[in-house]
Coordinates of C-alpha atoms and ligand atoms in Angstrom, one line a residue:
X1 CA 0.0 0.0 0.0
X2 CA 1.5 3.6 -0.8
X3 CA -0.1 5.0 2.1
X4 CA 2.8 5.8 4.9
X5 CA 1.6 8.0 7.5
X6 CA 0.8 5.8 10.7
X7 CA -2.7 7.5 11.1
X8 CA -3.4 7.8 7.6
X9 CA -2.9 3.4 7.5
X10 CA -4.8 3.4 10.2
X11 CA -8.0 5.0 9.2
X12 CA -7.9 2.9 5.8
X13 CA -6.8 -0.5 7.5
X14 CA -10.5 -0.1 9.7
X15 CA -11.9 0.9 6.0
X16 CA -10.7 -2.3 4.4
X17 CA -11.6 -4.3 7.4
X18 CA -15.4 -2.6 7.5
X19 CA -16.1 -3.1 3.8
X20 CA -13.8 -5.8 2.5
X21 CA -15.4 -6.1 -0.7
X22 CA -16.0 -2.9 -2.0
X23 CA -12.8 -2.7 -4.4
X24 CA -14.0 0.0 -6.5
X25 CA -14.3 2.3 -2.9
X26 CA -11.2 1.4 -1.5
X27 CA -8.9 2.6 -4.2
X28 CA -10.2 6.2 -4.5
X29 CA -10.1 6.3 -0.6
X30 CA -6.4 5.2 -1.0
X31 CA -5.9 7.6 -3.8
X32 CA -7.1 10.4 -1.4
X33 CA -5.4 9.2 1.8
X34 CA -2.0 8.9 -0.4
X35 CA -2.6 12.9 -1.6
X36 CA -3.1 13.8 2.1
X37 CA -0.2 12.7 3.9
X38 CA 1.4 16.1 3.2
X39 CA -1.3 17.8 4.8
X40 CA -1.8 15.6 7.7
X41 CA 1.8 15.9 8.8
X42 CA 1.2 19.7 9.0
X43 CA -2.5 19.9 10.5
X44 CA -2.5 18.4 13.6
X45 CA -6.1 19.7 14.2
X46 CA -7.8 17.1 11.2
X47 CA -6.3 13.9 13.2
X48 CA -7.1 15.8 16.5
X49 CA -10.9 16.1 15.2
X50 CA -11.0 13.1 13.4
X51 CA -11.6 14.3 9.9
X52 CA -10.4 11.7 8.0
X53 CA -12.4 8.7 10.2
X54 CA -15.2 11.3 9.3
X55 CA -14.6 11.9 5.6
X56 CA -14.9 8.4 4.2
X57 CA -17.5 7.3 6.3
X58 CA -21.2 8.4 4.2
X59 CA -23.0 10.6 6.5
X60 CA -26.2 8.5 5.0
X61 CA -26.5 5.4 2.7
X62 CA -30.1 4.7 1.5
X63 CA -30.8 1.4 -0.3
X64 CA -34.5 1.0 -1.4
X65 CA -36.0 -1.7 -3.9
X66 CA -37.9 -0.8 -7.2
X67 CA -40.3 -2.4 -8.6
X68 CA -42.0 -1.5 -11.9
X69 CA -43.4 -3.3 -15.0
X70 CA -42.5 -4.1 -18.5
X71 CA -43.7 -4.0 -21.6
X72 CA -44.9 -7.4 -21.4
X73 CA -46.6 -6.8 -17.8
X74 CA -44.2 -8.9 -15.9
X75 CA -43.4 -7.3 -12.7
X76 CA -39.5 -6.2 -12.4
X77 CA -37.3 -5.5 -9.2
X78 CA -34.1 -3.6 -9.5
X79 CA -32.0 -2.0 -6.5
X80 CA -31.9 1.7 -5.8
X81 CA -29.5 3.7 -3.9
X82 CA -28.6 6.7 -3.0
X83 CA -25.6 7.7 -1.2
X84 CA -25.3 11.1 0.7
X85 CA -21.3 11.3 1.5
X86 CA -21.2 14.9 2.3
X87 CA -23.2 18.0 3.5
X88 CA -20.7 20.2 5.0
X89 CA -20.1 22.9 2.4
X90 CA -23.6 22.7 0.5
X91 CA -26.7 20.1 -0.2
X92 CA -25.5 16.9 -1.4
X93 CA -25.0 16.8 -5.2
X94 CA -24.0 14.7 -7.6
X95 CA -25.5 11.9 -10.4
X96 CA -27.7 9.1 -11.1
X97 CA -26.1 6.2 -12.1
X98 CA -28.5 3.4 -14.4
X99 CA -26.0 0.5 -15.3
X100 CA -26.3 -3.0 -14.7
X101 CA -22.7 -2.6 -12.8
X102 CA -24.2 -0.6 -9.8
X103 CA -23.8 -1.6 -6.7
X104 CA -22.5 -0.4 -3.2
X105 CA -18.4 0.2 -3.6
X106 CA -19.2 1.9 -7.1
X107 CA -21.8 4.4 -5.5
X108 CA -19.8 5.3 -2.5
X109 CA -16.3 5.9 -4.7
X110 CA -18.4 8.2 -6.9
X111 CA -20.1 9.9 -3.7
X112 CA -16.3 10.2 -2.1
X113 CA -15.1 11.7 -5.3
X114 CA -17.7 13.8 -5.6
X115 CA -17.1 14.7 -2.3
X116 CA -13.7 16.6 -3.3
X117 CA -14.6 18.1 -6.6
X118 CA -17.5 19.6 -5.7
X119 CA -15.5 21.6 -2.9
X120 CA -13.3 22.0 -6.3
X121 CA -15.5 24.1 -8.5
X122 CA -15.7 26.8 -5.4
X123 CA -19.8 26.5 -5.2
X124 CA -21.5 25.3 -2.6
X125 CA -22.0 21.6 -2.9
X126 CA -21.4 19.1 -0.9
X127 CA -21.3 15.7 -2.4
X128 CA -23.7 12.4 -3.3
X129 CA -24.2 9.9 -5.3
X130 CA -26.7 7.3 -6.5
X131 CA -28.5 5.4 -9.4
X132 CA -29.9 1.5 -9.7
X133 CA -28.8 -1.6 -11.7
X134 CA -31.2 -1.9 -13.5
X135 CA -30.2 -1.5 -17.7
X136 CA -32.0 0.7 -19.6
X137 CA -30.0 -0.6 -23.0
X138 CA -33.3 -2.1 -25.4
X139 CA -35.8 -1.2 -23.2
X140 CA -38.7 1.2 -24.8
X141 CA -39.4 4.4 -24.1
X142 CA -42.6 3.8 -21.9
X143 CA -40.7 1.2 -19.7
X144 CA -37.7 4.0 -18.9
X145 CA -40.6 6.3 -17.9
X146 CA -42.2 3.5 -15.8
X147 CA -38.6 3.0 -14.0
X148 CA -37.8 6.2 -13.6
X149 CA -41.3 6.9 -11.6
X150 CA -41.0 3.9 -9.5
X151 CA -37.6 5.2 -8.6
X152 CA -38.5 8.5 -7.9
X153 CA -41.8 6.8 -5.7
X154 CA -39.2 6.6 -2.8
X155 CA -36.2 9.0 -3.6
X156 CA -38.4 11.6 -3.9
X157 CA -39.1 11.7 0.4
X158 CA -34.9 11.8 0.9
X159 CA -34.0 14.9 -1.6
X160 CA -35.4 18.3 -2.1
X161 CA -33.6 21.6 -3.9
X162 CA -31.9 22.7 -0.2
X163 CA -31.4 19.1 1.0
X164 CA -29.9 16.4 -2.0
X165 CA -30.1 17.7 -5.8
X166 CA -29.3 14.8 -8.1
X167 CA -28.3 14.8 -11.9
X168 CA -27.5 12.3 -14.8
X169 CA -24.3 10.5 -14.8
X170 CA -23.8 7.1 -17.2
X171 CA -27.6 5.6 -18.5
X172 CA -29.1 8.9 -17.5
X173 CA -29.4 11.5 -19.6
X174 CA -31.9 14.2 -20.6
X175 CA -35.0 11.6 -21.2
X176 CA -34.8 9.9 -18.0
X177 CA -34.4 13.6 -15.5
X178 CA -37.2 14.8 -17.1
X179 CA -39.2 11.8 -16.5
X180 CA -37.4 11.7 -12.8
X181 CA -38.8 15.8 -12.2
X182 CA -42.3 15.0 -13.8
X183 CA -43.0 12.1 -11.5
X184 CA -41.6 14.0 -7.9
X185 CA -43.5 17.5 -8.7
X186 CA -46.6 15.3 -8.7
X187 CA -45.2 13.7 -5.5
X188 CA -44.8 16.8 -3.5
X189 CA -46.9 19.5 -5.8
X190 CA -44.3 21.4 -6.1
X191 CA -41.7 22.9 -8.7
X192 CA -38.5 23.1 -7.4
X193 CA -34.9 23.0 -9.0
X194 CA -34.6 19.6 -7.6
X195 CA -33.1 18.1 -10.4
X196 CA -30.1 19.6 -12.4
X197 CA -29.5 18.5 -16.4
X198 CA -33.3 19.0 -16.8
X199 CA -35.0 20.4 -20.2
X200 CA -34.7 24.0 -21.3
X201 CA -38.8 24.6 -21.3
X202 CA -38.5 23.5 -17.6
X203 CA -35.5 25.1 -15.7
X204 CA -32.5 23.6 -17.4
X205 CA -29.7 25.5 -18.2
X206 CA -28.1 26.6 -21.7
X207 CA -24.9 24.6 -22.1
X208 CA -25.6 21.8 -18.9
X209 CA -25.4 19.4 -22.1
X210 CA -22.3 20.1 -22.7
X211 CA -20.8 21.4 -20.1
X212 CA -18.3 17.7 -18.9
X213 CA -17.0 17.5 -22.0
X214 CA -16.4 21.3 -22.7
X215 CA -15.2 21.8 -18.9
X216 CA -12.6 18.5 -19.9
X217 CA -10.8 20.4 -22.8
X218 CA -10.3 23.8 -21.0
X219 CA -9.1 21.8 -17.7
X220 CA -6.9 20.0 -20.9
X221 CA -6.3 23.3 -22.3
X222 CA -4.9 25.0 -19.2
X223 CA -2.4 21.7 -19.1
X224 CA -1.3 22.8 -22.4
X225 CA -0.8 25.9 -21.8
X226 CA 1.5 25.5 -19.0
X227 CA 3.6 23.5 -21.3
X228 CA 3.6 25.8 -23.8
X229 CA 1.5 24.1 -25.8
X230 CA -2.0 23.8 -27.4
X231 CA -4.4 21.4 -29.1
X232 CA -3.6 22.7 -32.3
X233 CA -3.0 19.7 -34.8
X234 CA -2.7 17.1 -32.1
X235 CA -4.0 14.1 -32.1
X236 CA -6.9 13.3 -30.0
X237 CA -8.4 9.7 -28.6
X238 CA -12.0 10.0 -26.5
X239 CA -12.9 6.7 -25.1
X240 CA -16.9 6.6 -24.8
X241 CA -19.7 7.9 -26.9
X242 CA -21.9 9.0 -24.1
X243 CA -22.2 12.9 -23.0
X244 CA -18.8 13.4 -22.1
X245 CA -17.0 11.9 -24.9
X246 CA -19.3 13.6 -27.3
X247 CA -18.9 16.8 -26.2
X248 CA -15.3 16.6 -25.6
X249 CA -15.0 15.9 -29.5
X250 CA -16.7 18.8 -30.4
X251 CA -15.0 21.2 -27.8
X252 CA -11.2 19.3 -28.9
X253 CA -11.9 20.0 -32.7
X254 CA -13.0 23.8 -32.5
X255 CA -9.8 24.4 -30.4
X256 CA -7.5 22.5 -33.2
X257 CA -7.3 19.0 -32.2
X258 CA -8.6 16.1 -34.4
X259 CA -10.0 12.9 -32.6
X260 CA -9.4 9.7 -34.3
X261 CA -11.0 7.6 -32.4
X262 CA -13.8 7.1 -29.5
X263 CA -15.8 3.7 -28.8
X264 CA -18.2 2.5 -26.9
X265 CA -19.0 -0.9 -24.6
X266 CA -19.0 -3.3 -27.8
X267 CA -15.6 -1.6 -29.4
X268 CA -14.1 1.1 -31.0
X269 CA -14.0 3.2 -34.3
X270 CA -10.7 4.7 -36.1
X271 CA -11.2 7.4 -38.3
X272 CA -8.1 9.1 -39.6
X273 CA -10.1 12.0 -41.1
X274 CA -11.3 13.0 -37.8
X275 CA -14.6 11.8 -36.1
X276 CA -17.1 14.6 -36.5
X277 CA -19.0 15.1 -33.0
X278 CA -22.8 15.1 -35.2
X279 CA -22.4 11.9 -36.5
X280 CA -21.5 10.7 -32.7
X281 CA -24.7 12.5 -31.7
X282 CA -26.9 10.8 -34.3
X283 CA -25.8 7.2 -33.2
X284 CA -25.5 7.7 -29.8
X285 CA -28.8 10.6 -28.7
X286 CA -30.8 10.0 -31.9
X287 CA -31.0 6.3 -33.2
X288 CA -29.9 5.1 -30.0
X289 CA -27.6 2.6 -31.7
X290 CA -24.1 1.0 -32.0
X291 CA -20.6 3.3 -32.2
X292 CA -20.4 0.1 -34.9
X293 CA -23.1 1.9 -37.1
X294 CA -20.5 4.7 -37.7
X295 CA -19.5 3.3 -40.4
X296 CA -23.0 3.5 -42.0
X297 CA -21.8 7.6 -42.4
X298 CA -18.0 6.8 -42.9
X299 CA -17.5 3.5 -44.7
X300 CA -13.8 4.1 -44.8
X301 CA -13.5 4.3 -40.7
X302 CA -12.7 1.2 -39.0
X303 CA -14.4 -0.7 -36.0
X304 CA -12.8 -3.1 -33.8
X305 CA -15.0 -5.0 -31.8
X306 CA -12.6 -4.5 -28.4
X307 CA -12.9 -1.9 -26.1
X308 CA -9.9 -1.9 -24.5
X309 CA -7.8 -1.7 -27.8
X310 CA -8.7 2.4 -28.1
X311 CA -5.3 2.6 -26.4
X312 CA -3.3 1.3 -29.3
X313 CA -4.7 4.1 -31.2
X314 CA -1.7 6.7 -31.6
X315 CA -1.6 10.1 -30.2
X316 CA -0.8 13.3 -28.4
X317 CA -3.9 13.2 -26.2
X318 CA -5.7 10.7 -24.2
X319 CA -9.4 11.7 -22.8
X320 CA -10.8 8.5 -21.3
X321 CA -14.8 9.7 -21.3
X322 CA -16.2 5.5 -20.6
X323 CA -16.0 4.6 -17.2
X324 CA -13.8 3.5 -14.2
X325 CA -10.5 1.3 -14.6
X326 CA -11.2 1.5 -18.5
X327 CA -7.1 1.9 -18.9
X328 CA -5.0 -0.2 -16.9
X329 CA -1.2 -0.2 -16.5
X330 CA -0.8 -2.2 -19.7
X331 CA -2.9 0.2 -21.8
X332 CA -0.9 3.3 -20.0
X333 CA 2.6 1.5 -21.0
X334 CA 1.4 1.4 -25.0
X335 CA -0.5 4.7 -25.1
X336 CA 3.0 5.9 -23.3
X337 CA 5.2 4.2 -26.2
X338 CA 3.3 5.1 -28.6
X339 CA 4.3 8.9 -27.6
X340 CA 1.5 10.6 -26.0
X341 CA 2.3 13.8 -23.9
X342 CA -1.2 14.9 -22.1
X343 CA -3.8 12.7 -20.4
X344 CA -7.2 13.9 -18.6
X345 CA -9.9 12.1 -17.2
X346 CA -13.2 12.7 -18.1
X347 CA -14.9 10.1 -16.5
X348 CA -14.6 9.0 -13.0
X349 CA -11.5 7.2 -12.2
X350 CA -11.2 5.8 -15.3
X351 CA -7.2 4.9 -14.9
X352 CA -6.3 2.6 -12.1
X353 CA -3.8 3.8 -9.6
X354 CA -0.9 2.1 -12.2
X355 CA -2.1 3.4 -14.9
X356 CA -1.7 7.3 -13.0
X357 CA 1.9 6.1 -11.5
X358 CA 2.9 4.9 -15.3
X359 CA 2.0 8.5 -16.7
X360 CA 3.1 10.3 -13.6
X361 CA 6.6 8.3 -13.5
X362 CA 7.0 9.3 -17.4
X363 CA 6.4 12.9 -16.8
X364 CA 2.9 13.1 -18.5
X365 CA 1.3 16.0 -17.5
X366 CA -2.2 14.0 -16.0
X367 CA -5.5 15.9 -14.9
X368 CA -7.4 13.6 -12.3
X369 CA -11.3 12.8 -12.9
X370 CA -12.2 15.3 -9.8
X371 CA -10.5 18.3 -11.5
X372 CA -10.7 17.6 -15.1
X373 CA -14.4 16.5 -15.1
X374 CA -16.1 18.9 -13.1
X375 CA -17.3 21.1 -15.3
X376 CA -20.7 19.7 -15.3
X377 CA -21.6 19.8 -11.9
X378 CA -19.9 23.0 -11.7
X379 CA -22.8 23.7 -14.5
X380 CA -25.1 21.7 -12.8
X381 CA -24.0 24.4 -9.7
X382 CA -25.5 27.1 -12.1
X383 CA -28.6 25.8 -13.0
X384 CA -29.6 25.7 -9.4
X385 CA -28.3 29.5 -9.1
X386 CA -30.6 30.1 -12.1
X387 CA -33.5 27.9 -10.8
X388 CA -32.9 30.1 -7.1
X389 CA -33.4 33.3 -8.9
X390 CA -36.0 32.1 -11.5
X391 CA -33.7 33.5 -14.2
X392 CA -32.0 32.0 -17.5
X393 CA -28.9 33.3 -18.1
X394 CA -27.6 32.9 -22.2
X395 CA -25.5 29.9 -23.5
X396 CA -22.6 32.5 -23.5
X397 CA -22.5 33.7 -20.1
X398 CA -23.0 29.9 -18.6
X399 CA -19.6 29.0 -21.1
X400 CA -17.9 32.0 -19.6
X401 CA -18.1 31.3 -16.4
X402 CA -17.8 27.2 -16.9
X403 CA -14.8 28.9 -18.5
X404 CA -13.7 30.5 -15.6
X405 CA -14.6 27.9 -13.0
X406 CA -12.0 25.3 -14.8
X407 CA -9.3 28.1 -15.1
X408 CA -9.5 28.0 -11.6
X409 CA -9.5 24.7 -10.6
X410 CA -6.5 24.0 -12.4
X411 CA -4.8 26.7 -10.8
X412 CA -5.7 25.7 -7.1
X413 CA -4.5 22.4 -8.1
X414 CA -1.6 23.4 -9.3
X415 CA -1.0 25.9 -6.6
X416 CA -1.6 23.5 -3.8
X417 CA 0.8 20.7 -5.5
X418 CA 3.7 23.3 -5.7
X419 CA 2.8 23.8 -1.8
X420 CA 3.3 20.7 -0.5
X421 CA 6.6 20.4 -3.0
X422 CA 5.4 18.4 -5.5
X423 CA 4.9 20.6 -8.5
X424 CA 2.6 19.3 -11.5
X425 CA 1.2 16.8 -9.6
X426 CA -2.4 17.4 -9.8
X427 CA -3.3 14.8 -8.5
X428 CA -2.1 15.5 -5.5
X429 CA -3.0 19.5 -5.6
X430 CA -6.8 18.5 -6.7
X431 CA -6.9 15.8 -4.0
X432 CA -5.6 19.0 -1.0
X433 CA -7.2 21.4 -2.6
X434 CA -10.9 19.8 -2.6
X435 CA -10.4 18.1 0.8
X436 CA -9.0 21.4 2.7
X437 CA -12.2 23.5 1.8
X438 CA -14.7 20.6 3.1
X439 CA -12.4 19.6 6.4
X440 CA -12.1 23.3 7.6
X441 CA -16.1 23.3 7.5
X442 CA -16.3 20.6 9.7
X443 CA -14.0 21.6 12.0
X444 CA -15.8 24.4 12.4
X445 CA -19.2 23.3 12.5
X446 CA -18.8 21.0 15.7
X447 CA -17.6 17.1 15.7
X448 CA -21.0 15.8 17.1
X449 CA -23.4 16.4 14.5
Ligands
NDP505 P1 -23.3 8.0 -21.0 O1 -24.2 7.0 -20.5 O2 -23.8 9.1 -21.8 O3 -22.1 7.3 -21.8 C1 -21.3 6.3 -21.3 C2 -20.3 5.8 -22.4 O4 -19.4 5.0 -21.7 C3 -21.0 5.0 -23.4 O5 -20.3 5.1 -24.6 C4 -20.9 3.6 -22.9 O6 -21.0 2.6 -23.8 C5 -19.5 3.7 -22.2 N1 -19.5 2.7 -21.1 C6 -20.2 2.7 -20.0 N2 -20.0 1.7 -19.2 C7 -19.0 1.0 -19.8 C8 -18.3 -0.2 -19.5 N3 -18.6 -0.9 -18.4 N4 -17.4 -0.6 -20.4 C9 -17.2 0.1 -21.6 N5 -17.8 1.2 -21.9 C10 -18.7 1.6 -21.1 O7 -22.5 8.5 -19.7 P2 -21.7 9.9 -19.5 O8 -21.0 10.3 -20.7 O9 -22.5 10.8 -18.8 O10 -20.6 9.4 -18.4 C11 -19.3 8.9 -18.8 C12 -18.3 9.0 -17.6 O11 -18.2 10.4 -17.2 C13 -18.8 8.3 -16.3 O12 -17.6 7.8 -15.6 C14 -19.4 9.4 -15.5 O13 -19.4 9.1 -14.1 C15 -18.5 10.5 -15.8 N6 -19.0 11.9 -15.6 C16 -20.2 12.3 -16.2 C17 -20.7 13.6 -16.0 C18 -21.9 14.1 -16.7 O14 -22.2 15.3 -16.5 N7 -22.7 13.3 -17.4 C19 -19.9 14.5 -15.2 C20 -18.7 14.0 -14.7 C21 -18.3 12.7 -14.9 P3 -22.3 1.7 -24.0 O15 -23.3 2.7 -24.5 O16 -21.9 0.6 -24.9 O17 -22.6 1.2 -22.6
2IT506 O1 -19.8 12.7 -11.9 C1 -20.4 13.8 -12.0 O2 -19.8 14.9 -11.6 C2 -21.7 13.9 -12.6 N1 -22.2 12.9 -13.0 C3 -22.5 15.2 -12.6 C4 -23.2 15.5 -11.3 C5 -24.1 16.7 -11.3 O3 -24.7 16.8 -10.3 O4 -24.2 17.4 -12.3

């Protein structure tokens, strides 16, 4: 384990020995822990008020079952959850999750990430997570809509616009929020920004859609720059066709980039020409089909039905956009071969912890998940200022400031790594930076809540 400090071992031996299985939880604890050694050793007060013991304990887990029924009338049960890690710096806030994949340890690392890049953006949010296993691949629009209200039947009593704000996140998107707000106004009779990533014609914002993706290339920018670089005419590889990947394309091609390649669960398409972000956008929001189908529009792309194999594509910049532990060690030792110079996470911890030493140890300049991603909740953030003052602010003032909230998080990542002497690691600055903001307010507000 790469954790040294004695209390630091300690906190996250009782972790391992409290919830022995939940893999996916334990390493972005470790992750974290690792980051805060640094700060540990200078801040007697966090082991003196027990803010770490705190931290990766959820202040509330809720589990609930739902039942709804398919198109054929059989009666169908799937597992709920939602997990409220935080509430110290704002209501909880993060996704939905609806992937056949869910279960406990992936819902509480997304809840503890979301914990730190939340406090990131510099609004205030404090951090959740939640979603079901249930699959909404091949299912029809009317079963989504019956899911999505027998989901909402018991979330609705644990969230609320002050309390617990969810969002989409992977298998929810646009369709399924605005099913999830018509089914708990009718609950509670009342409208309320409860939701973020909802409809225009119903308090969404202007630019929510895009905002990961975008937010991911001027995180990715602002690591250019401090290399005196920029994305024009490099090479660009996007793992995923979801939201994030697809907006990531866009945003990467108007600043100069060209992306090759991107992929989804069944493999993944090569297009030397450059993938234009429409076609994406057609598949993927519009027919609802296979990245394979690409080649319907481009018959001289390529598709290989292999996921993983994206990572033998050559070039400059990696985005991983899928989903977590998509590029392991082995993947990070070709991409680095192959010559790339910049990677940034756009889903949520989608390289394992080798895969981060590997680019790290070659002097990759690598944006963790927590900073590079959060420009859509930092969006989402805005909606509910919007919704709060029953206002709509323009697709360019939302950009500017989603502009300016990535700016920033680099540089308080990069600020806080040169602190603690480890210039350019952001990992390490985004881990301090997001942690200090959320463990102050809890000092302060009292140990015995
Ligand atoms: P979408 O559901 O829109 O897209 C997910 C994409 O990832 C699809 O191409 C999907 O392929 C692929 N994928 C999902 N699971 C797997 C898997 N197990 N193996 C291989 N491919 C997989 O989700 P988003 O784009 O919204 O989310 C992508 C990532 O970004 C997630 O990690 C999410 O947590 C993160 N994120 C999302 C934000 C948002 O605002 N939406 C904000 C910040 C982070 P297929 O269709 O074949 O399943
Ligand atoms: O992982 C994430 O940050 C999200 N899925 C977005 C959460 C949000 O509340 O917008």
């Amino acid at each position: 384990m790469a954790i040294k400090n004695e209390y630091l071992q300690g906190v996250y031996a009782g972790l391992v020995q409290r919830n022995p299985d939940q893999k996916e939880f334990l390493q972005a604890v470790e992750e974290v822990l690792t980051s805060l050694e640094p700060i540990v050793e200078r801040r007697p007060d966090i082991v003196k008020h027990k803010v770490i013991d705190r931290i990766v304990e959820p202040e509330r887990t809720i589990m609930f079952r739902v039942t709804w029924t398919d198109d054929q009338g059989n009666i169908q049960v799937n597992r709920g959850y939602r997990v409220q890690f935080n509430s110290a710096i704002g209501p909880y806030k993060g996704g939905l999750r609806l992937h056949p994949s869910v279960n406990l340890s992936i819902m509480k690392f997304l809840g503890f990430e979301q914990v730190f890049k939340n406090s990131l953006t510099g609004l205030p949010m404090g951090g959740g997570k939640g979603g079901s296993d249930f699959d909404p691949k091949g299912k029809s629009d009317g079963e989504i809509m019956r899911f999505c209200q027998a989901f909402m039947n018991e979330l609705y009593r644990h969230i609320g616009p002050d309390t617990d704000v969810p969002a989409g996140d992977i298998g929810t998107g646009a369709r399924e929020i605005g099913y999830l707000f018509g089914q708990y106004r009718k609950l509670r009779n009342e409208f309320t920004g409860v939701l973020t990533g909802k409809g225009l014609s119903y308090g969404g914002s202007l630019a929510r859609t895009q905002a990961t993706g975008f937010g991911l290339c001027y995180f990715t920018d602002e690591m250019l720059k401090a290399a005196g670089d920029s994305f024009e005419g490099k090479t660009v590889v996007i793992s995923g066709s979801g939201n994030v990947a697809t907006y990531a394309n866009q945003k990467a091609t108007e600043l100069g980039g060209k992306v090759v390649a991107m992929s989804d669960s069944s493999g993944y398409i090569y297009d030397p020409n450059g993938i234009d972000y429409k076609v994406i956008k057609q598949i993927k929001e519009v027919n609802r089909a296979r990245i394979s189908t690409y080649l319907d529009f481009v018959p001289t792309a390529t598709f290989t039905p292999d996921c993983k194999g994206i990572w033998s594509v050559k070039c400059d910049i990696a985005l991983p956009c899928a989903t977590q532990n998509e590029l392991d060690e082995e993947s990070a030792n070709i991409l680095i071969a192959n010559g790339v110079k910049y990677v940034a996470e756009g889903a949520n911890m989608p390289c394992t912890l080798e895969a981060t030493a590997a680019f790290q140890a070659a002097g990759i300049p690598f944006g963790p998940a927590k900073a590079a991603n959060a420009g859509g909740v930092a969006t989402s953030g805005l909606e509910m200022s919007q919704n709060s003052q029953r206002l709509s602010w323009t697709f360019e003032e939302v950009d500017a400031k989603l502009q300016s909230i990535m700016k920033n998080i680099y540089a308080s990542a990069a600020a806080a790594a040169q602190e603690v002497d480890q210039p350019g690691n952001l990992v390490v600055g985004a881990n301090i930076a997001g942690f200090l903001k959320v463990a102050d307010a809890m000092i302060w507000q009292g140990d015995a809540f």
